[in-house]
Amino acid sequence: MAASKAANIPVNVAIVTLDAHMAAAAERAEVRLRQTMPGLRLNVHSTTDWGDEAAKARAQADVSSADFVISNMMFMEDHINSVRPWMEARRDDCDAMVGTLSAGEIVKLTRLGAFDMSQPASGAVSLLRRLAGRKKGDKQPSGGARQMKMLRTLPRMLRFIPGKAQDVRAYFMAMQYMLAGSDENLENLVRFLIQRYASGPREVLREVAQAAEPIVYPDVGLYAPALPNRVTDDLSVYRASRPKSAVPKTGSVGVLVMRSYLLADNRAHYDGVIAALEAQGLDVVTAYASGLDARPAVERYFMVDGKASVDAVVSLTGFSLVGGPAYNDAKAAEETLAALDVPYITAFASEFQSMEEWSTSDQGLTPVETTIMVAVPEMDGATHPTLFGGRKAGDITRSLSAHEERVTMLASRVAKLVRLRRTSRAERRIAMVIYDFPPNTGGLGSAAHLSVFQSLYNTLSGLKAEGYTVDLPADYHELQKLILEGNSERLGTAANVVHSVNVDDHVRREPHLREIEAQWGPAPGRHQSDGSRIHVLGAYFGNVFVGVQPSFGYEGDPMRLLFEKGFAPTHAFAAFYSYLKKD
């Protein structure tokens, strides 16, 4: 009888989130929900789509008519300013409203039965603070593992407290479902809210909703496609599930991923990076930590007895090591990375725009992407920020995929860093570059209020003391003379010529020759050239090469240098960096 009554009852559930990857999991959950509640609609609105006003308007219309409103990962001011008025207008008319993992302005709009988070803390909420060991005004703790433990413990304790505490318990249950946002948990979150809070004509749905408890996945664990549920917290089980590659292992790399993507089965972009790293002969350990604090994963799977067990760490999360879009704890990250003491690379997939939009844009990354995914991780100490994938234009599932060319480039860089780390200091070769700007004015190696050559000499001295192979001149005056004079007078150049690139070699190995010749004429061009060769300026000091970067070619027209969209380097400029890379 209940099933037949439920057949014609419409119920609208709206989720507004920064996590665009949740869309595919929600779509699969909706299919199962409609088997018992045919009138149900579950719509995910990603704030990353709101560059399109139509998408934003759809979100507003859906929230304004939703019976259940769930907001998640709402931290950005523009998103909060848009969503908050919609939620405030709908709050008293919907059956329930839940704000999770979001800024305080959004979380305070939570209303579940008698639990109204906009009201002053009292009763059960005060009890929660005492149970959590927090006092009013305390800052949110950054320890992700502690927060997750508390999140699972509190509902068990609150089960035995009558009254309003049961609605407080419902809020923490909702958070558990959302944090482990697999298809099953999203389905049961909706069932849970309907079972407890459906009202009016929808009250008949309570009987058929029948929510299961949240499925618990390891808070800190390892990812491999062959694993049951794709995750485990047992390193030996993880190792046994990994394919036995015939490629000899040249080193190891720890890869950090987001648990929410794994549980939502949106992981093709991760798989692409892992495969590319393994193709480089690297042993890959892929780990995650729940929430936005990756330190537990680093400490458990990338370190042994306080020292690194991997040669490099690559974060594919798009966030800082400790924190997310709302904050970061650079000091905590610095302490962990200092103890780890291996290269730390940050790479990210874009959800704020499609790969097609990125590839055709003059801007490249959006300001939000540049801030969250490049600038903030660099405060931790991350290097080599690299876009490695994203979503395809028009894909309504919002699934992410790897960009083959950029994934290959990322893996190659990581492999080189690993090889470098495994090379003794005495064998390492280093290039240092000084500038000649403005050119032809006698300012080579000069800089405002800086002693370039004395600083260079001090750096070389430090390298030699640390075991690098450096032939150190008597003093910085001798260093300057060797770089600026040498054979320069005989060859008519601004500094010593250390190498000359034959024009045929330049033409053969320069991949962008056509663009350069369109701008600067046939190779070898007029800059630093004798008509048949391109000169590379600088000098060697043991395994250290100090090079003089060629001019840009546009120095006489600084506005063109700044704004020329079709700017191509000179033949000399391209040959210089090709020499550094290949020779």
Coordinates of C-alpha atoms in Angstrom, one line a residue:
M1 CA 0.0 0.0 0.0
A2 CA 2.8 2.4 0.9
A3 CA 4.6 1.7 -2.4
S4 CA 1.5 2.5 -4.4
K5 CA 0.8 5.7 -2.5
A6 CA 4.5 6.8 -3.0
A7 CA 4.2 6.3 -6.8
N8 CA 2.7 9.7 -7.4
I9 CA 4.4 11.7 -4.7
P10 CA 6.9 14.2 -6.1
V11 CA 9.9 15.0 -4.0
N12 CA 12.8 17.3 -5.0
V13 CA 16.2 17.0 -3.5
A14 CA 18.8 19.7 -4.5
I15 CA 22.5 19.5 -3.7
V16 CA 24.6 22.6 -4.3
T17 CA 28.3 22.0 -4.1
L18 CA 31.8 22.8 -5.3
D19 CA 32.4 19.1 -5.8
A20 CA 31.3 18.7 -9.4
H21 CA 32.5 15.1 -9.4
M22 CA 29.5 14.2 -7.2
A23 CA 27.1 14.6 -10.2
A24 CA 27.8 11.1 -11.6
A25 CA 27.4 9.4 -8.3
A26 CA 24.2 11.3 -7.6
E27 CA 22.8 10.3 -11.1
R28 CA 23.4 6.6 -10.3
A29 CA 21.9 7.0 -6.8
E30 CA 18.8 8.7 -8.3
V31 CA 18.2 5.6 -10.5
R32 CA 18.0 3.4 -7.4
L33 CA 15.9 5.8 -5.4
R34 CA 13.3 6.1 -8.1
Q35 CA 12.7 2.3 -7.9
T36 CA 10.8 2.9 -4.6
M37 CA 10.1 6.6 -5.0
P38 CA 9.3 7.2 -8.7
G39 CA 8.5 10.9 -8.2
L40 CA 11.9 11.7 -6.8
R41 CA 14.3 14.1 -8.4
L42 CA 18.0 14.4 -7.2
N43 CA 19.8 17.2 -8.8
V44 CA 23.4 18.3 -8.2
H45 CA 24.3 21.9 -9.0
S46 CA 28.1 22.6 -9.2
T47 CA 29.2 26.1 -8.5
T48 CA 32.0 25.6 -10.9
D49 CA 29.4 25.8 -13.7
W50 CA 28.3 29.3 -12.7
G51 CA 30.3 31.1 -15.3
D52 CA 27.2 30.1 -17.3
E53 CA 24.3 32.2 -16.1
A54 CA 21.8 29.7 -17.3
A55 CA 23.4 27.0 -15.0
K56 CA 23.2 29.4 -12.1
A57 CA 19.6 30.2 -12.8
R58 CA 18.7 26.5 -12.9
A59 CA 20.4 26.1 -9.5
Q60 CA 18.4 29.0 -8.0
A61 CA 15.1 27.7 -9.4
D62 CA 15.8 24.2 -8.0
V63 CA 16.8 25.4 -4.6
S64 CA 13.8 27.7 -4.4
S65 CA 11.4 24.8 -4.9
A66 CA 13.3 21.9 -3.3
D67 CA 11.9 19.8 -0.4
F68 CA 15.3 19.0 0.8
V69 CA 18.3 21.3 0.3
I70 CA 21.9 20.1 0.9
S71 CA 24.9 22.4 0.5
N72 CA 28.5 21.1 0.6
M73 CA 32.0 22.6 0.2
M74 CA 30.7 26.2 0.0
F75 CA 33.6 28.4 0.9
M76 CA 34.1 31.0 -1.9
E77 CA 32.6 34.4 -1.2
D78 CA 30.9 34.7 -4.7
H79 CA 29.3 31.3 -4.3
I80 CA 28.1 32.1 -0.7
N81 CA 26.7 35.5 -1.7
S82 CA 24.7 33.8 -4.5
V83 CA 23.4 30.7 -2.6
R84 CA 22.7 32.2 0.8
P85 CA 19.7 34.3 -0.2
W86 CA 18.2 31.3 -2.0
M87 CA 18.6 29.1 1.0
E88 CA 17.3 31.7 3.5
A89 CA 14.2 32.2 1.3
R90 CA 13.5 28.5 1.2
R91 CA 14.6 27.5 4.7
D92 CA 11.3 27.6 6.5
D93 CA 9.3 26.1 3.7
C94 CA 11.3 23.0 2.9
D95 CA 11.3 19.7 4.9
A96 CA 15.0 19.9 5.9
M97 CA 18.1 21.9 5.0
V98 CA 21.6 20.7 5.7
G99 CA 24.9 22.6 5.3
T100 CA 28.1 20.5 5.5
L101 CA 31.8 21.3 5.1
S102 CA 31.1 24.9 4.3
A103 CA 31.6 28.4 5.6
G104 CA 29.8 29.3 8.8
E105 CA 27.2 31.5 7.0
I106 CA 26.0 28.4 5.1
V107 CA 26.3 25.8 7.9
K108 CA 24.2 28.1 10.2
L109 CA 21.2 27.7 7.8
T110 CA 21.0 24.0 8.8
R111 CA 17.5 23.1 10.0
L112 CA 16.6 19.5 10.9
G113 CA 13.5 19.1 13.0
A114 CA 14.0 20.9 16.3
F115 CA 17.7 21.5 15.5
D116 CA 18.1 25.0 14.2
M117 CA 21.8 25.9 13.8
S118 CA 21.0 29.6 13.4
Q119 CA 19.9 29.8 17.1
P120 CA 22.3 30.4 20.0
A121 CA 24.0 27.2 21.1
S122 CA 22.3 25.6 24.0
G123 CA 21.4 22.1 25.3
A124 CA 22.5 19.5 22.9
V125 CA 24.8 21.8 20.9
S126 CA 26.6 22.9 24.1
L127 CA 26.9 19.2 25.0
L128 CA 28.6 18.6 21.7
R129 CA 31.2 21.2 22.4
R130 CA 32.0 19.6 25.7
L131 CA 32.2 16.1 24.1
A132 CA 34.5 17.5 21.4
G133 CA 36.7 19.1 24.0
R134 CA 36.1 22.6 22.5
K135 CA 35.2 25.8 24.1
K136 CA 33.2 28.6 22.5
G137 CA 35.5 30.7 20.3
D138 CA 38.0 27.9 19.7
K139 CA 39.3 27.6 16.2
Q140 CA 38.5 24.5 14.1
P141 CA 41.2 21.9 14.7
S142 CA 43.3 21.0 11.7
G143 CA 43.7 17.4 12.6
G144 CA 41.6 15.5 10.1
A145 CA 41.9 12.1 11.8
R146 CA 40.7 13.5 15.1
Q147 CA 37.7 15.2 13.5
M148 CA 36.7 12.0 11.7
K149 CA 36.9 9.9 14.8
M150 CA 34.7 12.5 16.6
L151 CA 32.2 12.5 13.7
R152 CA 31.6 8.7 14.0
T153 CA 31.6 8.7 17.9
L154 CA 29.1 11.4 18.5
P155 CA 26.1 9.8 16.7
R156 CA 26.6 6.6 18.8
M157 CA 26.6 8.6 22.0
L158 CA 23.7 10.8 21.0
R159 CA 21.5 7.8 20.2
F160 CA 20.6 7.5 23.9
I161 CA 19.8 11.2 24.5
P162 CA 16.1 12.0 23.8
G163 CA 14.6 15.1 22.3
K164 CA 16.5 17.6 20.2
A165 CA 19.7 15.6 20.5
Q166 CA 18.2 13.1 18.0
D167 CA 18.1 15.9 15.4
V168 CA 21.6 16.9 16.3
R169 CA 22.6 13.3 15.7
A170 CA 20.8 13.4 12.3
Y171 CA 23.1 16.3 11.3
F172 CA 26.2 14.3 12.1
M173 CA 24.8 11.3 10.3
A174 CA 24.3 13.5 7.3
M175 CA 27.9 14.6 7.4
Q176 CA 29.0 11.0 7.5
Y177 CA 27.0 10.2 4.4
M178 CA 28.4 13.2 2.6
L179 CA 32.0 12.7 3.6
A180 CA 32.0 9.2 2.2
G181 CA 30.0 10.2 -0.8
S182 CA 29.8 6.9 -2.7
D183 CA 26.7 6.0 -4.7
E184 CA 25.3 4.0 -1.8
N185 CA 26.0 6.7 0.8
L186 CA 24.4 9.4 -1.3
E187 CA 21.3 7.2 -1.9
N188 CA 21.0 6.5 1.8
L189 CA 21.5 10.2 2.8
V190 CA 18.4 11.0 0.7
R191 CA 16.6 8.1 2.3
F192 CA 17.6 9.1 5.7
L193 CA 16.4 12.7 5.4
I194 CA 13.1 11.6 3.9
Q195 CA 12.6 8.9 6.5
R196 CA 13.0 11.4 9.3
Y197 CA 11.8 14.7 7.9
A198 CA 9.4 14.3 5.0
S199 CA 6.2 16.2 5.7
G200 CA 2.9 17.0 4.1
P201 CA 2.1 14.9 1.1
R202 CA 5.6 13.5 1.2
E203 CA 5.1 11.9 4.7
V204 CA 3.9 8.7 3.1
L205 CA 7.5 8.3 1.7
R206 CA 8.9 7.7 5.2
E207 CA 7.8 4.1 5.1
V208 CA 9.5 3.3 1.8
A209 CA 12.6 5.3 2.4
Q210 CA 14.3 2.8 4.8
A211 CA 17.9 4.2 5.0
A212 CA 20.9 2.0 5.7
E213 CA 23.7 3.1 8.0
P214 CA 26.6 5.0 6.3
I215 CA 29.1 2.6 4.7
V216 CA 32.4 3.2 6.5
Y217 CA 35.5 3.4 4.3
P218 CA 39.0 3.8 5.7
D219 CA 39.7 7.4 6.7
V220 CA 43.3 7.0 5.6
G221 CA 44.0 4.4 3.0
L222 CA 45.4 3.3 -0.3
Y223 CA 43.8 3.2 -3.8
A224 CA 44.1 0.6 -6.5
P225 CA 41.4 -0.2 -9.1
A226 CA 41.6 -4.0 -8.4
L227 CA 40.7 -3.6 -4.7
P228 CA 37.2 -4.3 -3.3
N229 CA 35.6 -0.9 -3.0
R230 CA 38.9 0.3 -4.6
V231 CA 40.4 1.2 -1.2
T232 CA 42.2 -0.5 1.7
D233 CA 44.2 0.6 4.7
D234 CA 46.5 -2.5 4.5
L235 CA 49.8 -1.9 2.6
S236 CA 50.3 -5.7 2.1
V237 CA 46.8 -6.1 0.6
Y238 CA 47.5 -3.0 -1.6
R239 CA 50.8 -4.5 -2.8
A240 CA 49.2 -7.8 -3.7
S241 CA 46.6 -6.1 -5.8
R242 CA 49.0 -4.1 -7.9
P243 CA 50.0 -5.5 -11.4
K244 CA 53.5 -7.0 -11.7
S245 CA 55.2 -4.7 -14.2
A246 CA 58.0 -5.9 -16.4
V247 CA 59.5 -2.4 -16.3
P248 CA 62.5 -2.3 -13.8
K249 CA 61.8 0.0 -10.9
T250 CA 64.0 3.2 -11.0
G251 CA 62.6 4.7 -7.8
S252 CA 59.3 5.2 -5.9
V253 CA 56.8 7.9 -5.7
G254 CA 53.9 8.6 -3.3
V255 CA 50.8 9.9 -4.9
L256 CA 48.1 11.8 -3.0
V257 CA 44.5 11.7 -4.2
M258 CA 41.1 12.7 -2.9
R259 CA 39.0 10.0 -1.2
S260 CA 35.7 11.7 -2.4
Y261 CA 36.7 11.2 -6.0
L262 CA 37.5 7.5 -5.5
L263 CA 34.2 6.8 -3.7
A264 CA 32.2 8.7 -6.3
D265 CA 34.0 6.5 -8.9
N266 CA 35.4 9.5 -10.7
R267 CA 39.0 8.4 -10.9
A268 CA 40.0 8.1 -14.6
H269 CA 42.2 11.2 -14.2
Y270 CA 44.1 9.6 -11.3
D271 CA 44.5 6.3 -13.2
G272 CA 46.0 8.2 -16.1
V273 CA 48.7 9.7 -13.9
I274 CA 49.4 6.4 -12.1
A275 CA 49.9 4.6 -15.4
A276 CA 52.2 7.2 -16.8
L277 CA 54.4 7.2 -13.6
E278 CA 54.6 3.4 -13.8
A279 CA 55.5 3.6 -17.5
Q280 CA 58.6 5.6 -16.3
G281 CA 59.6 2.6 -14.2
L282 CA 58.5 4.1 -10.9
D283 CA 56.9 2.2 -8.0
V284 CA 53.7 4.1 -7.2
V285 CA 52.0 4.2 -3.8
T286 CA 48.7 5.9 -4.1
A287 CA 47.2 7.1 -0.8
Y288 CA 44.5 9.4 0.5
A289 CA 43.2 10.9 3.8
S290 CA 39.6 11.8 4.4
G291 CA 38.8 15.5 4.8
L292 CA 41.4 18.0 3.6
D293 CA 44.4 17.1 5.8
A294 CA 46.8 14.8 3.9
R295 CA 49.3 14.5 6.6
P296 CA 48.0 11.1 8.0
A297 CA 48.4 9.5 4.6
V298 CA 52.0 10.9 4.2
E299 CA 53.0 9.8 7.7
R300 CA 51.5 6.3 7.4
Y301 CA 52.4 5.3 3.8
F302 CA 55.3 7.5 2.6
M303 CA 57.5 7.4 5.8
V304 CA 59.1 4.8 7.9
D305 CA 60.6 5.6 11.3
G306 CA 60.2 9.3 10.6
K307 CA 62.1 9.2 7.3
A308 CA 60.8 9.1 3.7
S309 CA 60.2 5.7 2.1
V310 CA 59.6 7.3 -1.3
D311 CA 61.7 9.4 -3.6
A312 CA 59.1 12.0 -4.4
V313 CA 55.5 12.9 -3.5
V314 CA 53.0 14.1 -6.1
S315 CA 49.7 15.6 -4.9
L316 CA 46.9 15.3 -7.3
T317 CA 44.3 16.9 -4.9
G318 CA 44.5 20.4 -6.2
F319 CA 44.7 21.7 -2.7
S320 CA 47.3 22.5 -0.1
L321 CA 48.7 19.6 2.0
V322 CA 46.7 20.8 5.1
G323 CA 43.5 22.6 4.2
G324 CA 41.2 23.1 1.2
P325 CA 39.5 26.0 -0.6
A326 CA 38.7 27.8 2.6
Y327 CA 42.1 27.8 4.5
N328 CA 45.5 26.2 4.6
D329 CA 47.9 25.6 7.4
A330 CA 51.2 26.3 5.7
K331 CA 53.2 25.9 8.9
A332 CA 51.8 22.4 9.6
A333 CA 52.5 21.5 6.0
E334 CA 56.0 22.9 6.2
E335 CA 56.8 20.7 9.2
T336 CA 55.6 17.5 7.5
L337 CA 57.5 18.3 4.2
A338 CA 60.7 19.2 6.1
A339 CA 60.6 15.8 7.8
L340 CA 59.8 14.1 4.5
D341 CA 62.6 15.9 2.7
V342 CA 61.9 14.7 -0.9
P343 CA 60.6 16.6 -4.0
Y344 CA 56.9 17.6 -3.5
I345 CA 55.0 18.3 -6.7
T346 CA 51.5 19.6 -7.1
A347 CA 49.3 18.8 -10.0
F348 CA 45.6 19.3 -10.6
A349 CA 42.6 18.6 -12.8
S350 CA 40.3 21.5 -13.6
E351 CA 36.6 21.4 -12.7
F352 CA 36.2 25.2 -13.1
Q353 CA 36.4 24.9 -16.9
S354 CA 36.5 22.2 -19.5
M355 CA 39.8 21.2 -21.1
E356 CA 38.6 22.6 -24.4
E357 CA 38.0 26.0 -22.7
W358 CA 41.4 25.9 -21.1
S359 CA 43.2 25.0 -24.3
T360 CA 41.6 27.8 -26.3
S361 CA 41.8 30.5 -23.6
D362 CA 44.3 33.3 -23.7
Q363 CA 44.2 33.4 -19.9
G364 CA 44.7 29.6 -19.2
L365 CA 43.9 29.0 -15.6
T366 CA 41.1 31.1 -14.0
P367 CA 42.0 33.4 -11.1
V368 CA 40.3 30.9 -8.7
E369 CA 42.3 28.0 -10.1
T370 CA 45.6 30.0 -9.9
T371 CA 44.9 30.8 -6.2
I372 CA 43.7 27.5 -4.9
M373 CA 45.8 25.1 -7.1
V374 CA 49.0 27.0 -7.6
A375 CA 49.6 29.9 -5.2
V376 CA 48.3 28.3 -2.0
P377 CA 50.2 24.9 -2.4
E378 CA 53.4 26.9 -3.2
M379 CA 53.1 28.4 0.3
D380 CA 53.5 24.8 1.6
G381 CA 56.6 24.3 -0.6
A382 CA 55.0 22.6 -3.6
T383 CA 56.8 22.9 -6.9
H384 CA 56.1 22.2 -10.6
P385 CA 52.4 23.1 -10.6
T386 CA 50.9 21.2 -13.6
L387 CA 47.4 20.9 -15.0
F388 CA 47.1 17.2 -15.9
G389 CA 43.4 16.7 -16.8
G390 CA 39.9 17.9 -16.5
R391 CA 36.3 17.4 -17.7
K392 CA 35.3 17.3 -21.3
A393 CA 32.9 20.0 -22.7
G394 CA 29.3 18.9 -22.7
D395 CA 29.8 15.8 -20.4
I396 CA 26.9 16.0 -18.0
T397 CA 28.4 13.4 -15.7
R398 CA 31.3 15.8 -14.9
S399 CA 33.7 12.9 -15.1
L400 CA 37.4 13.9 -15.1
S401 CA 39.9 12.4 -17.5
A402 CA 43.7 12.6 -17.9
H403 CA 45.2 14.8 -20.7
E404 CA 47.6 12.3 -22.3
E405 CA 50.3 14.9 -23.4
R406 CA 50.3 16.7 -20.0
V407 CA 50.2 13.5 -18.0
T408 CA 53.2 12.2 -19.9
M409 CA 55.0 15.5 -19.3
L410 CA 54.2 15.4 -15.6
A411 CA 55.5 11.8 -15.2
S412 CA 58.7 12.6 -17.1
R413 CA 59.4 15.5 -14.7
V414 CA 58.8 13.4 -11.7
A415 CA 61.0 10.6 -13.0
K416 CA 63.8 13.1 -13.6
L417 CA 63.5 14.5 -10.1
V418 CA 63.7 10.9 -8.7
R419 CA 66.8 10.2 -10.8
L420 CA 68.3 13.5 -9.6
R421 CA 67.7 12.6 -6.0
R422 CA 69.3 9.2 -6.5
T423 CA 72.4 10.8 -8.1
S424 CA 75.3 11.8 -5.9
R425 CA 75.9 15.5 -5.5
A426 CA 79.4 15.2 -7.1
E427 CA 77.7 13.9 -10.3
R428 CA 74.9 16.5 -10.5
R429 CA 75.1 19.2 -13.2
I430 CA 73.7 22.6 -12.5
A431 CA 72.9 25.5 -14.8
M432 CA 72.6 29.1 -13.4
V433 CA 71.3 31.9 -15.6
I434 CA 72.1 35.6 -15.4
Y435 CA 70.4 38.2 -17.5
D436 CA 71.6 40.9 -19.9
F437 CA 68.8 43.5 -19.6
P438 CA 68.6 46.0 -21.0
P439 CA 71.0 44.5 -23.6
N440 CA 74.0 46.2 -25.1
T441 CA 74.2 48.8 -22.3
G442 CA 77.0 47.3 -20.3
G443 CA 74.6 46.1 -17.6
L444 CA 75.2 42.4 -18.0
G445 CA 75.0 40.7 -14.6
S446 CA 73.9 43.9 -12.9
A447 CA 70.8 44.4 -10.8
A448 CA 69.5 47.3 -8.7
H449 CA 71.2 47.2 -5.3
L450 CA 72.4 43.6 -5.8
S451 CA 76.0 42.3 -6.2
V452 CA 75.3 39.6 -8.8
F453 CA 78.7 38.2 -9.2
Q454 CA 79.6 38.3 -5.5
S455 CA 76.3 36.5 -4.7
L456 CA 77.0 34.0 -7.5
Y457 CA 80.5 33.4 -6.0
N458 CA 79.0 32.8 -2.6
T459 CA 76.5 30.3 -4.0
L460 CA 79.2 28.4 -5.8
S461 CA 81.2 28.3 -2.6
G462 CA 78.2 26.9 -0.7
L463 CA 77.7 24.2 -3.4
K464 CA 81.3 23.1 -3.2
A465 CA 81.1 22.9 0.5
E466 CA 78.1 20.6 0.2
G467 CA 79.8 18.2 -2.1
Y468 CA 79.0 19.4 -5.6
T469 CA 81.8 19.4 -8.2
V470 CA 82.8 23.1 -8.5
D471 CA 86.0 24.6 -9.9
L472 CA 86.0 27.8 -7.8
P473 CA 87.9 30.9 -9.1
A474 CA 90.1 32.8 -6.7
D475 CA 87.4 35.4 -6.0
Y476 CA 84.3 36.9 -7.5
H477 CA 86.3 39.4 -9.6
E478 CA 88.0 36.4 -11.4
L479 CA 84.6 34.8 -11.7
Q480 CA 83.2 37.9 -13.4
K481 CA 86.2 38.2 -15.7
L482 CA 85.9 34.5 -16.9
I483 CA 82.2 35.0 -17.7
L484 CA 82.2 38.5 -19.3
E485 CA 85.6 38.5 -21.0
G486 CA 87.2 35.2 -22.1
N487 CA 86.9 35.0 -25.9
S488 CA 84.3 37.7 -26.2
E489 CA 86.5 40.3 -27.8
R490 CA 87.8 37.9 -30.4
L491 CA 84.3 36.7 -31.3
G492 CA 82.6 40.1 -31.0
T493 CA 80.1 39.0 -28.3
A494 CA 78.8 40.4 -25.0
A495 CA 80.3 37.6 -23.0
N496 CA 82.5 34.5 -23.3
V497 CA 81.3 32.0 -25.9
V498 CA 81.2 28.6 -24.2
H499 CA 79.5 26.7 -27.1
S500 CA 78.3 27.4 -30.7
V501 CA 75.3 25.6 -32.1
N502 CA 75.5 24.7 -35.8
V503 CA 72.6 26.0 -37.7
D504 CA 71.8 22.5 -39.1
D505 CA 71.6 21.1 -35.6
H506 CA 69.3 24.0 -34.5
V507 CA 67.0 23.5 -37.4
R508 CA 66.8 19.7 -36.8
R509 CA 65.9 19.8 -33.1
E510 CA 63.9 23.0 -32.7
P511 CA 60.2 21.9 -32.5
H512 CA 58.9 25.5 -32.9
L513 CA 61.2 26.5 -35.8
R514 CA 58.3 27.5 -38.0
E515 CA 56.9 30.0 -35.4
I516 CA 60.4 31.4 -34.7
E517 CA 61.3 31.9 -38.4
A518 CA 57.9 33.6 -39.0
Q519 CA 58.9 36.2 -36.4
W520 CA 62.7 36.4 -36.8
G521 CA 63.5 35.1 -40.3
P522 CA 65.5 32.1 -41.3
A523 CA 67.9 30.4 -38.9
P524 CA 70.3 31.2 -37.3
G525 CA 68.9 34.8 -37.2
R526 CA 70.9 37.9 -36.3
H527 CA 71.0 37.7 -32.5
Q528 CA 74.3 36.1 -31.2
S529 CA 75.0 34.6 -34.5
D530 CA 77.9 34.6 -37.0
G531 CA 75.8 33.6 -39.9
S532 CA 76.3 29.8 -39.6
R533 CA 76.3 29.3 -35.8
I534 CA 74.4 30.5 -32.7
H535 CA 76.6 31.4 -29.8
V536 CA 75.9 30.3 -26.2
L537 CA 77.4 32.7 -23.7
G538 CA 78.7 31.8 -20.3
A539 CA 81.4 29.7 -18.6
Y540 CA 81.8 26.3 -16.9
F541 CA 83.0 26.0 -13.3
G542 CA 83.3 22.2 -12.9
N543 CA 79.8 20.7 -13.2
V544 CA 78.2 24.1 -12.9
F545 CA 77.4 26.1 -16.0
V546 CA 76.8 29.9 -15.6
G547 CA 74.9 31.0 -18.7
V548 CA 74.0 34.5 -20.0
Q549 CA 70.4 34.5 -21.2
P550 CA 70.0 36.0 -24.7
S551 CA 67.9 39.1 -25.2
F552 CA 64.2 38.8 -25.9
G553 CA 64.6 40.7 -29.2
Y554 CA 61.8 43.3 -28.3
E555 CA 63.7 45.3 -25.7
G556 CA 63.5 48.5 -27.7
D557 CA 59.7 48.2 -27.7
P558 CA 58.7 47.3 -24.1
M559 CA 54.9 47.6 -24.7
R560 CA 55.2 45.0 -27.5
L561 CA 57.2 42.8 -25.2
L562 CA 54.4 42.9 -22.7
F563 CA 51.4 42.6 -25.0
E564 CA 52.4 40.8 -28.1
K565 CA 50.2 37.7 -28.2
G566 CA 52.1 36.1 -31.0
F567 CA 55.5 36.5 -29.3
A568 CA 58.1 34.0 -30.3
P569 CA 61.6 33.8 -28.8
T570 CA 64.6 34.5 -31.0
H571 CA 66.7 31.7 -32.5
A572 CA 69.4 32.5 -29.9
F573 CA 66.9 32.4 -27.0
A574 CA 65.4 29.1 -28.1
A575 CA 68.9 27.6 -28.8
F576 CA 70.1 28.7 -25.3
Y577 CA 67.4 26.8 -23.5
S578 CA 67.7 23.8 -25.8
Y579 CA 71.4 23.7 -24.9
L580 CA 70.5 23.7 -21.2
K581 CA 68.0 21.0 -21.6
K582 CA 69.8 18.6 -24.0
D583 CA 73.5 19.4 -23.8

